[in-house]
Coordinates of C-alpha atoms in Angstrom, one line a residue:
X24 CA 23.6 9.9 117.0
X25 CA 27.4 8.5 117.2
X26 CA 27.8 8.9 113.6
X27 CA 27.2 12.5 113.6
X28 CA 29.2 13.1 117.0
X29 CA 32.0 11.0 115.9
X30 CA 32.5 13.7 112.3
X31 CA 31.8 16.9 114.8
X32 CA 34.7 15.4 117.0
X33 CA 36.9 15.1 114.0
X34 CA 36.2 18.5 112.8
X35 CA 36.8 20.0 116.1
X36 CA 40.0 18.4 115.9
X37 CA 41.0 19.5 112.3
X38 CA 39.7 23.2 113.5
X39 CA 41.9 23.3 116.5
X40 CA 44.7 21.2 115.2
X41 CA 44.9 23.6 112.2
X42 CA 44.2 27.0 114.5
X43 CA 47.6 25.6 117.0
X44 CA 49.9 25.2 113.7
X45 CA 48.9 29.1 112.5
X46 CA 49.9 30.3 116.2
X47 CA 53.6 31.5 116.6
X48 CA 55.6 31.5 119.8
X49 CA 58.0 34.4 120.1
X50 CA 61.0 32.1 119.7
X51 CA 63.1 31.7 116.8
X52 CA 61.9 28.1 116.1
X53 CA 59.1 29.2 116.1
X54 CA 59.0 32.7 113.9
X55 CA 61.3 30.2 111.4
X56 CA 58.8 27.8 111.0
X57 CA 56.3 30.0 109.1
X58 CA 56.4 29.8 105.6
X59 CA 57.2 32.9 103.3
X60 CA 53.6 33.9 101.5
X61 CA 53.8 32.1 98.1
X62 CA 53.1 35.3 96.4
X63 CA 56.5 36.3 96.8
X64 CA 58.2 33.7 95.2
X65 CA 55.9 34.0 92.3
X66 CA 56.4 37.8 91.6
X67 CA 60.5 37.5 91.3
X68 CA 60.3 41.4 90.7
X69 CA 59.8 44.5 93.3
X70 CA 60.8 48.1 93.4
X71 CA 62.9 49.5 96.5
X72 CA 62.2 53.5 96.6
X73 CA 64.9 55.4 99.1
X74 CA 63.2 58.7 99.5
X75 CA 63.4 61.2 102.5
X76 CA 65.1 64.3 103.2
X77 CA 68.2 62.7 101.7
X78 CA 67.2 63.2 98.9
X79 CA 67.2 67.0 99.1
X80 CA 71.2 67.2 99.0
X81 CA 71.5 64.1 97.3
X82 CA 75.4 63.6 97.3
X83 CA 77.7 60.6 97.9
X84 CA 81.2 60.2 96.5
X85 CA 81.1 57.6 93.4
X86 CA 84.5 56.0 93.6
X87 CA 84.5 54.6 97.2
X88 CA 83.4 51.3 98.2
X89 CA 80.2 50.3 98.0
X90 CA 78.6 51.4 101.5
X91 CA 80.4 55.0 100.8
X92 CA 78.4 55.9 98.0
X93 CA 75.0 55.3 99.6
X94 CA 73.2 59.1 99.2
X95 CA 71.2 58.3 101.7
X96 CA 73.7 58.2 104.9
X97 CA 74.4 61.7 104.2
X98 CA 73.9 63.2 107.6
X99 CA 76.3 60.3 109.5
X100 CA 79.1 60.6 106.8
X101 CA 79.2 64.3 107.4
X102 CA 79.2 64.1 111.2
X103 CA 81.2 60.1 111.7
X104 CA 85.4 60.7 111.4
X105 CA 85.7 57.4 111.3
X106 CA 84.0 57.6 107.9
X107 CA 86.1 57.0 104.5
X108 CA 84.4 59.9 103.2
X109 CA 84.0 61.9 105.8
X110 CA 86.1 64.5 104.7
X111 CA 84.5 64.7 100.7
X112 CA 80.9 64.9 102.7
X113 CA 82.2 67.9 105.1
X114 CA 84.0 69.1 101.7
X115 CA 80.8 69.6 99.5
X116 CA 78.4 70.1 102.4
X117 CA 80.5 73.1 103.6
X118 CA 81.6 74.5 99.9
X119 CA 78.0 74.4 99.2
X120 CA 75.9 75.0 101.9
X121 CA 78.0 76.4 104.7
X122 CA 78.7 74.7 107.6
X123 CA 76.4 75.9 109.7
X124 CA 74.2 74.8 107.6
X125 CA 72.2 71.6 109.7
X126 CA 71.0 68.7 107.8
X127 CA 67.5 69.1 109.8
X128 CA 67.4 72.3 107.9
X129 CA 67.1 70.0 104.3
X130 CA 63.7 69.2 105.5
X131 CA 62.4 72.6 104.1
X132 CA 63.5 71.7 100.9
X133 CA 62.0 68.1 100.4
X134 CA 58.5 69.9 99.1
X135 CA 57.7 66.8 97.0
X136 CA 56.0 68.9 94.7
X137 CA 56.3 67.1 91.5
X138 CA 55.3 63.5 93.3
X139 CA 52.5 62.5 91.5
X140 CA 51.5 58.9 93.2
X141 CA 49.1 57.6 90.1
X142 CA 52.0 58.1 88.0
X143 CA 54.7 56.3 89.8
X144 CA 52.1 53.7 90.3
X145 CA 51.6 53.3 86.3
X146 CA 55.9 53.4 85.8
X147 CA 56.0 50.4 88.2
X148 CA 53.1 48.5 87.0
X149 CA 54.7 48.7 83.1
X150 CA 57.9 48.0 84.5
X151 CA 56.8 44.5 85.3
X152 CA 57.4 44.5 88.9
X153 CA 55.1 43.0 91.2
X154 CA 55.4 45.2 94.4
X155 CA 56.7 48.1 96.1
X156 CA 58.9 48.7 99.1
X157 CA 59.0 52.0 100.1
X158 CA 61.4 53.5 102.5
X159 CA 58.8 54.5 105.3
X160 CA 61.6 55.7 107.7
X161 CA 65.1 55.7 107.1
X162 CA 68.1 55.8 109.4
X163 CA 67.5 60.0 109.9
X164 CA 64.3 59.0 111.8
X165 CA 62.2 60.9 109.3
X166 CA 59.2 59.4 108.2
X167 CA 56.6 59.3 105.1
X168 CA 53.4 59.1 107.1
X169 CA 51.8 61.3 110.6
X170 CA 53.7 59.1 112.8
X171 CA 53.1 60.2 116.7
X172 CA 56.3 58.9 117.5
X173 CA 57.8 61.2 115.1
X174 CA 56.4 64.5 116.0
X175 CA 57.3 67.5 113.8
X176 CA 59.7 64.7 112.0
X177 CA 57.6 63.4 109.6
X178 CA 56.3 64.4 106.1
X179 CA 53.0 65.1 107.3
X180 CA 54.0 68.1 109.9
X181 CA 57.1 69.5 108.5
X182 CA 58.3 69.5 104.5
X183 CA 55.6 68.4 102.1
X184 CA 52.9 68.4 104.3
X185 CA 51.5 64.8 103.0
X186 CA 50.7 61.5 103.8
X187 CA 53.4 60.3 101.3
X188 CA 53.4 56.6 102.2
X189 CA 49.6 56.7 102.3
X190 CA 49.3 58.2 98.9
X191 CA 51.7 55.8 97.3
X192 CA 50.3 52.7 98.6
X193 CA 46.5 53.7 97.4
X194 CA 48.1 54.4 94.1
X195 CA 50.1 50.7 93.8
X196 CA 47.5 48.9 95.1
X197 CA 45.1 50.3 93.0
X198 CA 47.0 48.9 90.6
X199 CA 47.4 45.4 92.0
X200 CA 50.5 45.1 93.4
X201 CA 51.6 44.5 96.5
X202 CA 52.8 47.3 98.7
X203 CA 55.2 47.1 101.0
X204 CA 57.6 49.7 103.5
X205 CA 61.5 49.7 104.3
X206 CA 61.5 50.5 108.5
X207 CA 64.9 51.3 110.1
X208 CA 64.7 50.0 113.6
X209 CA 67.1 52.2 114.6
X210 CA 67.8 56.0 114.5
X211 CA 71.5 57.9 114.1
X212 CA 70.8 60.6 116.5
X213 CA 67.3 60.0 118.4
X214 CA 67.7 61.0 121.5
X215 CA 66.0 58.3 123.0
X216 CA 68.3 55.7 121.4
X217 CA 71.3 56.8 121.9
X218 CA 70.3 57.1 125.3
X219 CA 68.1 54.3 126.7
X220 CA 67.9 51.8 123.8
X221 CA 65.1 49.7 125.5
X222 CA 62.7 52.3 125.9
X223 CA 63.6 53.3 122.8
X224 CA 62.2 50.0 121.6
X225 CA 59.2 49.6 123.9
X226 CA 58.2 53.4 123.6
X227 CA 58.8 54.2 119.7
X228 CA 60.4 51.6 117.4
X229 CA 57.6 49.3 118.4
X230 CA 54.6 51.4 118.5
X231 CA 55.6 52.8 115.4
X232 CA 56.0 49.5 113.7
X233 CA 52.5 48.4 114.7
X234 CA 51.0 51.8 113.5
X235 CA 52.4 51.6 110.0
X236 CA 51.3 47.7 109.8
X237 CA 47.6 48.8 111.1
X238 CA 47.4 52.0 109.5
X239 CA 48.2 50.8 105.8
X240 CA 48.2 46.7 106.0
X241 CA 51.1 46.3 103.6
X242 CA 52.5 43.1 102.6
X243 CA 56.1 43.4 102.8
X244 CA 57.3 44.9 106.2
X245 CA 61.7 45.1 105.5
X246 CA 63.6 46.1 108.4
X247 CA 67.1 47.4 108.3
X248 CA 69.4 49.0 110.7
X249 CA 69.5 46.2 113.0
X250 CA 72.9 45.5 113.9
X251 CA 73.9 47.3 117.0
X252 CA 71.8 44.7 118.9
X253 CA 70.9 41.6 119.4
X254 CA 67.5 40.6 118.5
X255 CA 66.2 40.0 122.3
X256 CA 66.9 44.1 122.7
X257 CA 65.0 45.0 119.9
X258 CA 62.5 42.4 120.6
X259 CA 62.2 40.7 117.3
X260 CA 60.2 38.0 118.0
X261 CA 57.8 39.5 120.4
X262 CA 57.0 41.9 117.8
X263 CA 56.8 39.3 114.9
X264 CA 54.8 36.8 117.1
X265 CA 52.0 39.8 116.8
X266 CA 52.4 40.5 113.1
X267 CA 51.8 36.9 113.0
X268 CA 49.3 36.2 115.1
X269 CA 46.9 39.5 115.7
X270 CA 47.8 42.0 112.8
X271 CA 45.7 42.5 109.9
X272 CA 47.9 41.1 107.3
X273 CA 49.3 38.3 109.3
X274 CA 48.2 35.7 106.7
X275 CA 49.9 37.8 103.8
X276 CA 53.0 39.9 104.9
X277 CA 56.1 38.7 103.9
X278 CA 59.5 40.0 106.4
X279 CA 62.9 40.0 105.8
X280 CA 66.1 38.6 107.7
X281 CA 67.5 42.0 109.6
X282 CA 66.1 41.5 113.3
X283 CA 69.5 41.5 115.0
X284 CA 72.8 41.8 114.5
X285 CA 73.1 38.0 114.4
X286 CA 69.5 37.3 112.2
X287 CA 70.8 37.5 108.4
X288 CA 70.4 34.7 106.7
X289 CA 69.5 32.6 109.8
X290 CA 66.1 34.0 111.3
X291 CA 62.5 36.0 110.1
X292 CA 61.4 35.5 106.4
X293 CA 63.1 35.7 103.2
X294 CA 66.6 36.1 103.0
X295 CA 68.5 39.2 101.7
X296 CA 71.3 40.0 100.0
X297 CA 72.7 44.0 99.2
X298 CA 74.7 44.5 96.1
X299 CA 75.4 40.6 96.2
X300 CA 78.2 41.9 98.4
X301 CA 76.3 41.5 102.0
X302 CA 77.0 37.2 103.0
X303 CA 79.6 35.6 101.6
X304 CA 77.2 32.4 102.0
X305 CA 75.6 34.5 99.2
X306 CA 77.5 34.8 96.6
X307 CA 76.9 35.3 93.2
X308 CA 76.2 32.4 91.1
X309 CA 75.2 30.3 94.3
X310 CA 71.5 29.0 95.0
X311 CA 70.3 29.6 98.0
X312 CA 68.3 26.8 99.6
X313 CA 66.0 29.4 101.5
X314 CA 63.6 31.9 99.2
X315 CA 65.7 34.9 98.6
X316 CA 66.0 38.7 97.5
X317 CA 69.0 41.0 96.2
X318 CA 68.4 44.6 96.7
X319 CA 70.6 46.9 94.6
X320 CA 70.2 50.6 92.8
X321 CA 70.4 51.3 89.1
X322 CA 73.4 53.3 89.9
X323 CA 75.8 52.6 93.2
X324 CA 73.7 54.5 95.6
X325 CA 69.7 54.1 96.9
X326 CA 68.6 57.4 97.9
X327 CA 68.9 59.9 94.5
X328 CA 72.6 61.0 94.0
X329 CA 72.9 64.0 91.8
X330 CA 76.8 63.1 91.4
X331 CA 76.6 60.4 89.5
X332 CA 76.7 59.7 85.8
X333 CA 75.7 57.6 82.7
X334 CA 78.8 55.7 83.4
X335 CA 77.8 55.0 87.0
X336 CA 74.4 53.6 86.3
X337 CA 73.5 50.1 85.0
X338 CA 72.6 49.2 81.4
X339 CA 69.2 47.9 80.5
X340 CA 70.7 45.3 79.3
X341 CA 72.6 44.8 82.4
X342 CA 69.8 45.4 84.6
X343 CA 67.6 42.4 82.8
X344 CA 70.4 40.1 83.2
X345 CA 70.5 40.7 87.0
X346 CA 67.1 40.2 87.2
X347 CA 67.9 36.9 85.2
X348 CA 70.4 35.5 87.2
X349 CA 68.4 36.3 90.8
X350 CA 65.2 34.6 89.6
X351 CA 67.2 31.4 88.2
X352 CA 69.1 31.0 91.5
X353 CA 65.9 31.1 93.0
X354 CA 65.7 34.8 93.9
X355 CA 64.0 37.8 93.4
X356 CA 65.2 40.9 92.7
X357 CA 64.4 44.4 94.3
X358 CA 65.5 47.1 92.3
X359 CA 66.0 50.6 93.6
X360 CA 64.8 53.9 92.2
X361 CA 65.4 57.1 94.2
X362 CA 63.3 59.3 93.3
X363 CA 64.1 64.0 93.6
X364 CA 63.0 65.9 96.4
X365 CA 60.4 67.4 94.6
X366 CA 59.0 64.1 93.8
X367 CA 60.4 63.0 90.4
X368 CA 61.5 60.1 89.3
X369 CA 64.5 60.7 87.2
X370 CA 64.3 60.2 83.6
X371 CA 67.2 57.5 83.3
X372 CA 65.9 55.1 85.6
X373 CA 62.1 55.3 84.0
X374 CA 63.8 54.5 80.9
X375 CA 65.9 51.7 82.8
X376 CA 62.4 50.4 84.5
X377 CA 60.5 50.8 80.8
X378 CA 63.1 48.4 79.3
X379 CA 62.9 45.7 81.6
X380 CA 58.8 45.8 81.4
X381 CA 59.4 45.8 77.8
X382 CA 61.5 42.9 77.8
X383 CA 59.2 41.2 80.6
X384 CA 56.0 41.6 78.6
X385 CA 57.6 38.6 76.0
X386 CA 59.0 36.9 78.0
X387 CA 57.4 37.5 81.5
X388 CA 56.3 33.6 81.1
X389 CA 60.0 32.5 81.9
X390 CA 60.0 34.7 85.1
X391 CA 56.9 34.9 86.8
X392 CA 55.5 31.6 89.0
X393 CA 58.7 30.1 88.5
X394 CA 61.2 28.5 90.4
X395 CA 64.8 27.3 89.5
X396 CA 65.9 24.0 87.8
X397 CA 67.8 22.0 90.6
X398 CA 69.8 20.2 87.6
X399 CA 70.5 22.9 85.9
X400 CA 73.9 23.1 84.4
X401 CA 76.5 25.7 85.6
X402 CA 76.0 28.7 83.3
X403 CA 78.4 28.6 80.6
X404 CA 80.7 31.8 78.9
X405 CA 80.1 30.9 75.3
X406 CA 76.1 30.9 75.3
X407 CA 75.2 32.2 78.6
X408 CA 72.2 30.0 79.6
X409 CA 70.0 30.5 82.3
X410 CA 67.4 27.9 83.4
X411 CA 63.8 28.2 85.0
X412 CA 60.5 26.0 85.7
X413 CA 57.3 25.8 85.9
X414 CA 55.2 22.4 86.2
X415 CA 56.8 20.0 83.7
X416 CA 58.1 23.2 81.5
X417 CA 61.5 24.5 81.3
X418 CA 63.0 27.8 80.2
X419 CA 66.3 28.0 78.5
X420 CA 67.1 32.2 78.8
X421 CA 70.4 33.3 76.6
X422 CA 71.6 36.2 77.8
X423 CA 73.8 35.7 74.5
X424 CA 72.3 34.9 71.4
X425 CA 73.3 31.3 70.9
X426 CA 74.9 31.4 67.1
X427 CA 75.6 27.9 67.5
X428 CA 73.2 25.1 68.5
X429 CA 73.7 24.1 72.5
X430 CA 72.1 21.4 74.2
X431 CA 70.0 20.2 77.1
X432 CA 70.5 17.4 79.2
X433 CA 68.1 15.9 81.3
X434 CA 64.5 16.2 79.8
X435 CA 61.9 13.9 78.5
X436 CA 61.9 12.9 74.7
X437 CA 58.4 14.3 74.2
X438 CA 59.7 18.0 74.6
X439 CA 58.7 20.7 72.5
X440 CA 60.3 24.1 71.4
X441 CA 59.6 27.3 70.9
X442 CA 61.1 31.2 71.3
X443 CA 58.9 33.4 73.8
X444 CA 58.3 36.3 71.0
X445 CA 58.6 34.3 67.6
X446 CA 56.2 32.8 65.2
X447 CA 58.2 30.9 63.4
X448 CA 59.7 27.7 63.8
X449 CA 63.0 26.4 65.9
X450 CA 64.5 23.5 64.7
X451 CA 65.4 21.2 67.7
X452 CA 66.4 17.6 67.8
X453 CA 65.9 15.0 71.1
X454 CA 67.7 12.1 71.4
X455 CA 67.2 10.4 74.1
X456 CA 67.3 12.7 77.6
X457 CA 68.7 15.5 75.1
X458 CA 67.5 18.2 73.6
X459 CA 69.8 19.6 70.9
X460 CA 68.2 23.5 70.2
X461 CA 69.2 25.2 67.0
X462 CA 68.1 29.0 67.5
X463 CA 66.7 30.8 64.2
X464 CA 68.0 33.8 62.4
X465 CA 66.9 36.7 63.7
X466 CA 66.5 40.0 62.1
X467 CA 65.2 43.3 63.1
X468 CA 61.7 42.6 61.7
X469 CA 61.4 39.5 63.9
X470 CA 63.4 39.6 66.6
X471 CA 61.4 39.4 69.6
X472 CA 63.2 41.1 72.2
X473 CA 66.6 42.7 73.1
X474 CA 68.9 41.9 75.8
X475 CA 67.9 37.8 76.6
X476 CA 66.1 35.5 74.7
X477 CA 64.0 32.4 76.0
X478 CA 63.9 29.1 74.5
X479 CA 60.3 27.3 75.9
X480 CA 60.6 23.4 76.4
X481 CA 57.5 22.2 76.8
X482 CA 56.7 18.9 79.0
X483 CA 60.9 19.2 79.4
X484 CA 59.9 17.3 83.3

C-alpha cells in the first residue's frame, strides 16, 4: 500500500503545485509573471478595425502631426481649444454640417448597411492575418454590441440596430482566426467620468469589460485610453486577476500594456507601440526583449478619413516591408483598416490587404512561427536583409533584390539554399561559418513574388 500512496502524494503535489503557479494575485508581479499565449507570437499578423460613429463624418486634417490626423477623435478636436486642429475640425464641421449640428446626432447616419460580416471575414483571412481587433468602444463611449452600461449608446438600440461585434466575431472565427476587441477604458464626455471616476470604474468600465469578455470569449482584449490615471484607479489588476483566474478565455486571451498612465511597456501583456512613434525605448530598428506589436493605419489616420488621398496611404510594397521589419525585430504587426459607415471596406485598403496575402502565401513560411535571429546583422542599405528563424532554419528576406551576391555569417557548413517561390536552383557557396548566396535571374515568368524576396537556409543553426 506505500507504493501506491507515496505516487498519489506526488500527484497531489504536481496537481496543486501546478494549480498555485496558474493563480494570479492582483499585483503587478504577479499579472507580469504570466506568459503571453504562444499563439500570438506565432501569428506576427492582425487587423485593427476603428469603426463607430466616427466614421459617419470621417474627417481629420492630413498635414498635422501624427495624433491630429486620427478620424476617429473627431468629436474632442471639435469641442478641445487646446487642440492643434481645433479650428480646421470647427472649420469643416460647421461649413458642412452647421454648428448646431451635435456629433450624437452622426449616430443616425452610421446605418452600416453595406457591412456584410462573411465578407470582411474572407478579406482578412486572404490577407494573411491571423486575428482581428475590433474597436468594441472607442473614446465617444459608443459601442458595437447591447451593452447595458451603454443604454441607447450602442449599435444595437440606436444606428444600425445590430449586434455588430457579435456578427463579426462569428464570421472571423468561423474562419479560424482569433478574434479579439479594442476597449477604451475611458469616455470623453460620460457623465459619470468626468464626474466620479471611481464609480465610473466600479459601476461601468468594469462591468462592461467582463460582459464583452463573457458574452463573446475573444482572445485579444486591447485597452486604450488609459492615461488620466494611474492603474490602482482604474483597477487594472483586480480586473486582470479575474480575466486570469475565472473568465472563460483565461488560458487563451492575450492583453496589451495600456492599464495606467504609467503601464506602457512596463506592466500587462504584450507590448505596444503606435506609429513606431509611441516609446522612445521603441524605436524603429530596435528589438525589443519583451513580445511586441506596432499598430498603425494604411493611411495616417484609424477610423476612415474621407480627406485623405493616394499620396497619404501606404504602398503595398511599403506595407509588406513594415510587416517585415516588425516580425524580424520580434514583433507583430496590427494593421488598421477603417471601414464606411455604411459598412464598407474601402477599395484601396482591400487591395492593400490582398497584396500582402498575396505576398504571404510564398513566403508565409519566413513569417509565421518565427522568431528573430539574436545574431542577426544590422540591416544594411545596399541589399536590405532581414533575418528570421525557425528551429535550426534561417530566413534571409531582401526587401531589395540582391544583384550582387551577399553573405551570411554565423551558420553551420551543412546549410542549404533555396528561394521561397522558385524551382530552380541558387547557387550558394559555405566556407566555413559562411554562407556566400548568389540570387538567380529573375524574370517575369519566374519571379516568385513582388516587394521582398526570401532566401531559405536550411539547418543554418
Amino acid at each position: 500500500m506505500l507504493r501506491p500512496l507515496l505516487v498519489l502524494a506526488l500527484w497531489l503535489c504536481i496537481t496543486l503545485s501546478t494549480t498555485a503557479q496558474q493563480h494570479y494575485d492582483a499585483t503587478w508581479n504577479s499579472i507580469d509573471s504570466r506568459p503571453v499565449p504562444q499563439w500570438f507570437e506565432d501569428s506576427k499578423f492582425g487587423i485593427f478595425i476603428h469603426w463607430g460613429v466616427f466614421s459617419v463624418p470621417a474627417w481629420g486634417p492630413t498635414k498635422s502631426s501624427v495624433y491630429e490626423k486620427y478620424a476617429e477623435w473627431y468629436w474632442w478636436r471639435l469641442l478641445d481649444p487646446k487642440a492643434e486642429t481645433y479650428a480646421e475640425f470647427n472649420a469643416f464641421h460647421t461649413k458642412t454640417y452647421g454648428k448646431d449640428f451635435k456629433y450624437q446626432d452622426f449616430v443616425k447616419g452610421f446605418t452600416c448597411e453595406m457591412f456584410d460580416p462573411a465578407q470582411w471575414a474572407t478579406i482578412i483571412q486572404n490577407s494573411g492575418a491571423k486575428y482581428v481587433v475590433l474597436t468594441s468602444k472607442h473614446h465617444e463611449g459608443f459601442t458595437l454590441w447591447p451593452s447595458a452600461q451603454s443604454w441607447n449608446w450602442n449599435a444595437v438600440d440606436v444606428g444600425p440596430h445590430r449586434d455588430l461585434a457579435g456578427d463579426l466575431s462569428d464570421a472571423v472565427k468561423a474562419k479560424g482566426l482569433h478574434m479579439g476587441y479594442y476597449y477604451s477604458l475611458y469616455e470623453w464626455f460620460n457623465p459619470l467620468y468626468k464626474s466620479d471616476v471611481n464609480k465610473y470604474v466600479d459601476d461601468h468600465m468594469i462591468p462592461q469589460m467582463k460582459d464583452l469578455v463573457t458574452r463573446y470569449k475573444p482572445d485579444v482584449l486591447w485597452t486604450d485610453g488609459e492615461w488620466d490615471h494611474p492603474s490602482e484607479t482604474w483597477k487594472s489588476t483586480e480586473f486582470l486577476a479575474w480575466l486570469y483566474n475565472e473568465s472563460p478565455v483565461k488560458e487563451t486571451i492575450v492583453v496589451n500594456d495600456r492599464w495606467g498612465k504609467e503601464t506602457r511597456s512596463k506592466h500587462g501583456g504584450i507590448y505596444t507601440t503606435e506609429y513606431d512613434l509611441v516609446h522612445d525605448e521603441t524605436s524603429v530598428g530596435k528589438k525589443i526583449e519583451h513580445p511586441w506589436e506596432e499598430c498603425r493605419g494604411i493611411g495616417g489616420s484609424f477610423g476612415y478619413n474621407r480627406n485623405e488621398n493616394l499620396a497619404d496611404y501606404s504602398s503595398s510594397e511599403e506595407v509588406i516591408h513594415i510587416l517585415i521589419d516588425k516580425v524580424a525585430r520580434g514583433g507583430n504587426l496590427l494593421l488598421n483598416i477603417g471601414p464606411t459607415a455604411d459598412g464598407r471596406i474601402p477599395v484601396i485598403m482591400q487591395q492593400r490587404l490582398a497584396d500582402v496575402g498575396a505576398w504571404l502565401h510564398v513566403n508565409g513560411e519566413a513569417i509565421y512561427n518565427t522568431r528573430n535571429w539574436a545574431s542577426a546583422p544590422p540591416v544594411k542599405a545596399d541589399t536590405k536583409v532581414f533575418y528570421t528563424r525557425k528551429g535550426k532554419d534561417l530566413y534571409a528576406i531582401c526587401t531589395k533584390f540582391p544583384e550582387q551576391a551577399f553573405t551570411v555569417t554565423g551558420v553551420n557548413s551543412s546549410a542549404k539554399v533555396s528561394l521561397l517561390g522558385y524551382a530552380g536552383k541558387v547557387n550558394y557557396t559555405v566556407n566555413g561559418k559562411a554562407v556566400k548566396i548568389t540570387a538567380p535571374v529573375l524574370n517575369p515568368a519566374n519571379n516568385p513574388c513582388q516587394h521582398a524576396w526570401v532566401f531559405k537556409i536550411e539547418n543554418a543553426l
